[in-house]
């Protein structure tokens, strides 16, 4: 069966030949058909007449009309492929025949879950870092957003044939680990002595209490009379390891699995910082001042040079970043970093790193903006269990993984969002994730209720020419958009587009289902409509899967 791509290629070639014959001088024209901003103009449009008008020395509108007429003369198949081709304001707008959209439904049914997926690897290798956090407490709501964004982008990229390595950096090389150790030690001592002082700059979260109990069982008072220099490393490491395990468990529960967990401390001890410094020195970008090593960041637009190694030999935080991003770019063609809303001032310093290593523009930074969590219209900033923070796990306990994953990607990452816990739990059409999942479950129910002979006919998709109603063709058009939407998610780092698309598909199916009885008296019409329904089910399932959300068959 001829594919949609073949049909569109035939149309594009006809208009290319027509334009080349009418304007024969110079470089052959490039005729690219794209969906117009306003679908009322047609299914696809090209501006080739606007491009060639000056060379042709006639108005774009006149030239567009000539190209349309010549294309129909050159390609006798156009009347069967197009319902119409019109010239408007210099654009050529085409509306494809129903057979084009019917073939699209056939393609979806034939390819199943592979529909839209790249057949061959792109050859591009990308490092995608997201979610990275200090190992000093539980993951909180805003980290849930970065996890959802990053994992959905990774899934979309892999769907498009891109080789992605997902990475999490354990920020365990800074002073915050000592603060954790002192905080945990104080809670540990308070088990036997409630009056034991808690450090003023400590982490007061109640999440340390069970860790203190575990530390008591582990150390059994061995450090109670020893100086800080003896107990601090042990308690800092104990707390760090326990909290990293908790963070990993939360990620696993959330359906997010990382290819690489990179300890910042291990990065420093591995010699990676030295390797990065050597690479910068070879490019003449390191200067020694007062015993410290400075990167000549001003050469790349920074407002000042940056210390990468202190005078005592310890790498700075930025020095560690330089080393890690150098390591990423040695392993990959480019890197993507998704960070939280409190890192705006850091973006420029990160983006200059690849330029310093001769790969300008090789790092993209995406900021996941702040989240306001509400319940029953009131802001929620803490949980009953923890009191002082709102852990991601508590949100998952309340609304479930599916709702959280979907809600976190509904808005563009650069927009602040409100997470309505009450709405996320509703079983109504007002709840976006419920609405999309219900659409999938409804189609599964229709499929179960269809007679076996009808299911077999629908799977063979031999009566698709009966799909001619406006609601049927509108749904078929929408399904054909899926591959392009996924590509836009992968290229634009924008999973909200897929969330919105899934909602639109569910809405179009509702319109179709209300106007066109699927299991009716006419066998061929019912088979065609069931084929369209099953194609919709495939697209909804793939869309939800790329967002890390289940596609249930029953609700």
GROMACS .gro file of N, CA and C in nm, residues 114-185:
model
  216
  114UNK      N    1   0.548   0.083   1.686
  114UNK     CA    2   0.663   0.138   1.614
  114UNK      C    3   0.625   0.260   1.531
  115UNK      N    4   0.497   0.294   1.525
  115UNK     CA    5   0.454   0.408   1.445
  115UNK      C    6   0.523   0.536   1.493
  116UNK      N    7   0.591   0.602   1.402
  116UNK     CA    8   0.659   0.727   1.435
  116UNK      C    9   0.801   0.708   1.485
  117UNK      N   10   0.838   0.585   1.519
  117UNK     CA   11   0.971   0.560   1.574
  117UNK      C   12   1.076   0.559   1.462
  118UNK      N   13   1.193   0.616   1.490
  118UNK     CA   14   1.302   0.615   1.393
  118UNK      C   15   1.344   0.473   1.362
  119UNK      N   16   1.362   0.442   1.235
  119UNK     CA   17   1.399   0.307   1.194
  119UNK      C   18   1.548   0.281   1.210
  120UNK      N   19   1.627   0.387   1.205
  120UNK     CA   20   1.773   0.373   1.218
  120UNK      C   21   1.825   0.475   1.317
  121UNK      N   22   1.937   0.445   1.383
  121UNK     CA   23   1.995   0.542   1.477
  121UNK      C   24   2.035   0.671   1.405
  122UNK      N   25   2.022   0.782   1.475
  122UNK     CA   26   2.060   0.910   1.416
  122UNK      C   27   2.211   0.928   1.413
  123UNK      N   28   2.282   0.851   1.497
  123UNK     CA   29   2.426   0.867   1.508
  123UNK      C   30   2.467   0.972   1.609
  124UNK      N   31   2.369   1.042   1.668
  124UNK     CA   32   2.401   1.146   1.765
  124UNK      C   33   2.402   1.087   1.906
  125UNK      N   34   2.500   1.130   1.986
  125UNK     CA   35   2.514   1.085   2.124
  125UNK      C   36   2.498   1.205   2.216
  126UNK      N   37   2.405   1.193   2.311
  126UNK     CA   38   2.370   1.307   2.396
  126UNK      C   39   2.375   1.266   2.543
  127UNK      N   40   2.436   1.351   2.624
  127UNK     CA   41   2.430   1.336   2.770
  127UNK      C   42   2.315   1.422   2.820
  128UNK      N   43   2.227   1.363   2.900
  128UNK     CA   44   2.113   1.436   2.955
  128UNK      C   45   2.116   1.424   3.107
  129UNK      N   46   2.154   1.533   3.173
  129UNK     CA   47   2.160   1.535   3.319
  129UNK      C   48   2.038   1.607   3.374
  130UNK      N   49   1.971   1.545   3.470
  130UNK     CA   50   1.855   1.608   3.532
  130UNK      C   51   1.831   1.548   3.670
  131UNK      N   52   1.762   1.623   3.753
  131UNK     CA   53   1.725   1.574   3.885
  131UNK      C   54   1.834   1.584   3.989
  132UNK      N   55   1.958   1.605   3.948
  132UNK     CA   56   2.072   1.604   4.040
  132UNK      C   57   2.044   1.687   4.165
  133UNK      N   58   2.079   1.631   4.281
  133UNK     CA   59   2.044   1.698   4.408
  133UNK      C   60   2.151   1.673   4.512
  134UNK      N   61   2.154   1.760   4.612
  134UNK     CA   62   2.239   1.735   4.728
  134UNK      C   63   2.186   1.614   4.804
  135UNK      N   64   2.272   1.525   4.850
  135UNK     CA   65   2.226   1.408   4.926
  135UNK      C   66   2.202   1.444   5.072
  136UNK      N   67   2.121   1.547   5.094
  136UNK     CA   68   2.100   1.598   5.230
  136UNK      C   69   1.954   1.593   5.273
  137UNK      N   70   1.867   1.536   5.190
  137UNK     CA   71   1.726   1.529   5.226
  137UNK      C   72   1.647   1.456   5.120
  138UNK      N   73   1.518   1.438   5.142
  138UNK     CA   74   1.435   1.369   5.043
  138UNK      C   75   1.414   1.456   4.920
  139UNK      N   76   1.382   1.394   4.808
  139UNK     CA   77   1.347   1.469   4.688
  139UNK      C   78   1.215   1.541   4.712
  140UNK      N   79   1.206   1.665   4.664
  140UNK     CA   80   1.087   1.746   4.686
  140UNK      C   81   1.015   1.768   4.553
  141UNK      N   82   0.905   1.845   4.558
  141UNK     CA   83   0.815   1.855   4.444
  141UNK      C   84   0.883   1.912   4.321
  142UNK      N   85   0.961   2.018   4.336
  142UNK     CA   86   1.023   2.078   4.217
  142UNK      C   87   1.118   1.980   4.150
  143UNK      N   88   1.178   1.889   4.227
  143UNK     CA   89   1.263   1.787   4.165
  143UNK      C   90   1.179   1.685   4.090
  144UNK      N   91   1.054   1.666   4.133
  144UNK     CA   92   0.964   1.582   4.057
  144UNK      C   93   0.941   1.638   3.918
  145UNK      N   94   0.937   1.770   3.909
  145UNK     CA   95   0.919   1.832   3.777
  145UNK      C   96   1.040   1.808   3.688
  146UNK      N   97   1.161   1.827   3.742
  146UNK     CA   98   1.281   1.804   3.661
  146UNK      C   99   1.293   1.657   3.620
  147UNK      N  100   1.253   1.566   3.711
  147UNK     CA  101   1.258   1.424   3.677
  147UNK      C  102   1.161   1.392   3.564
  148UNK      N  103   1.039   1.445   3.571
  148UNK     CA  104   0.940   1.418   3.466
  148UNK      C  105   0.985   1.477   3.333
  149UNK      N  106   1.033   1.600   3.336
  149UNK     CA  107   1.080   1.664   3.213
  149UNK      C  108   1.195   1.584   3.151
  150UNK      N  109   1.295   1.553   3.232
  150UNK     CA  110   1.413   1.486   3.180
  150UNK      C  111   1.384   1.349   3.125
  151UNK      N  112   1.306   1.271   3.198
  151UNK     CA  113   1.278   1.135   3.154
  151UNK      C  114   1.194   1.134   3.027
  152UNK      N  115   1.098   1.226   3.017
  152UNK     CA  116   1.015   1.233   2.896
  152UNK      C  117   1.097   1.278   2.776
  153UNK      N  118   1.187   1.374   2.796
  153UNK     CA  119   1.275   1.417   2.687
  153UNK      C  120   1.365   1.302   2.642
  154UNK      N  121   1.420   1.228   2.739
  154UNK     CA  122   1.505   1.113   2.705
  154UNK      C  123   1.428   1.010   2.624
  155UNK      N  124   1.306   0.980   2.666
  155UNK     CA  125   1.225   0.882   2.594
  155UNK      C  126   1.196   0.930   2.452
  156UNK      N  127   1.164   1.058   2.436
  156UNK     CA  128   1.135   1.111   2.302
  156UNK      C  129   1.259   1.107   2.214
  157UNK      N  130   1.374   1.141   2.270
  157UNK     CA  131   1.498   1.137   2.192
  157UNK      C  132   1.530   0.995   2.146
  158UNK      N  133   1.516   0.900   2.236
  158UNK     CA  134   1.544   0.761   2.198
  158UNK      C  135   1.444   0.715   2.091
  159UNK      N  136   1.320   0.759   2.102
  159UNK     CA  137   1.217   0.727   2.003
  159UNK      C  138   1.260   0.779   1.866
  160UNK      N  139   1.332   0.891   1.865
  160UNK     CA  140   1.378   0.953   1.741
  160UNK      C  141   1.515   0.902   1.697
  161UNK      N  142   1.566   0.799   1.764
  161UNK     CA  143   1.691   0.737   1.722
  161UNK      C  144   1.816   0.797   1.780
  162UNK      N  145   1.802   0.887   1.878
  162UNK     CA  146   1.918   0.951   1.940
  162UNK      C  147   1.967   0.865   2.056
  163UNK      N  148   2.097   0.847   2.065
  163UNK     CA  149   2.157   0.771   2.174
  163UNK      C  150   2.173   0.864   2.295
  164UNK      N  151   2.097   0.839   2.401
  164UNK     CA  152   2.094   0.927   2.517
  164UNK      C  153   2.149   0.854   2.639
  165UNK      N  154   2.238   0.919   2.711
  165UNK     CA  155   2.284   0.871   2.841
  165UNK      C  156   2.227   0.964   2.947
  166UNK      N  157   2.141   0.909   3.034
  166UNK     CA  158   2.082   0.991   3.140
  166UNK      C  159   2.173   0.988   3.262
  167UNK      N  160   2.194   1.104   3.322
  167UNK     CA  161   2.294   1.116   3.429
  167UNK      C  162   2.239   1.195   3.547
  168UNK      N  163   2.278   1.151   3.665
  168UNK     CA  164   2.246   1.219   3.791
  168UNK      C  165   2.377   1.243   3.864
  169UNK      N  166   2.399   1.366   3.907
  169UNK     CA  167   2.519   1.398   3.982
  169UNK      C  168   2.485   1.405   4.130
  170UNK      N  169   2.556   1.327   4.210
  170UNK     CA  170   2.542   1.331   4.356
  170UNK      C  171   2.635   1.441   4.407
  171UNK      N  172   2.579   1.550   4.454
  171UNK     CA  173   2.660   1.665   4.497
  171UNK      C  174   2.714   1.642   4.638
  172UNK      N  175   2.818   1.558   4.646
  172UNK     CA  176   2.868   1.516   4.777
  172UNK      C  177   3.010   1.564   4.803
  173UNK      N  178   3.053   1.671   4.734
  173UNK     CA  179   3.190   1.717   4.754
  173UNK      C  180   3.198   1.849   4.829
  174UNK      N  181   3.085   1.908   4.861
  174UNK     CA  182   3.086   2.040   4.924
  174UNK      C  183   3.067   2.035   5.074
  175UNK      N  184   3.057   2.154   5.133
  175UNK     CA  185   3.045   2.166   5.279
  175UNK      C  186   2.910   2.117   5.330
  176UNK      N  187   2.811   2.105   5.240
  176UNK     CA  188   2.679   2.061   5.285
  176UNK      C  189   2.683   1.921   5.344
  177UNK      N  190   2.781   1.840   5.303
  177UNK     CA  191   2.791   1.706   5.358
  177UNK      C  192   2.837   1.710   5.504
  178UNK      N  193   2.926   1.803   5.536
  178UNK     CA  194   2.966   1.820   5.676
  178UNK      C  195   2.847   1.868   5.759
  179UNK      N  196   2.767   1.958   5.701
  179UNK     CA  197   2.648   2.006   5.772
  179UNK      C  198   2.551   1.891   5.797
  180UNK      N  199   2.537   1.803   5.700
  180UNK     CA  200   2.453   1.685   5.718
  180UNK      C  201   2.508   1.598   5.831
  181UNK      N  202   2.639   1.575   5.832
  181UNK     CA  203   2.700   1.491   5.936
  181UNK      C  204   2.677   1.548   6.074
  182UNK      N  205   2.692   1.679   6.091
  182UNK     CA  206   2.670   1.741   6.223
  182UNK      C  207   2.523   1.734   6.262
  183UNK      N  208   2.434   1.753   6.166
  183UNK     CA  209   2.290   1.747   6.195
  183UNK      C  210   2.249   1.607   6.238
  184UNK      N  211   2.298   1.507   6.165
  184UNK     CA  212   2.264   1.369   6.198
  184UNK      C  213   2.324   1.330   6.333
  185UNK      N  214   2.445   1.372   6.359
  185UNK     CA  215   2.508   1.341   6.488
  185UNK      C  216   2.428   1.400   6.603
   0.00000   0.00000   0.00000
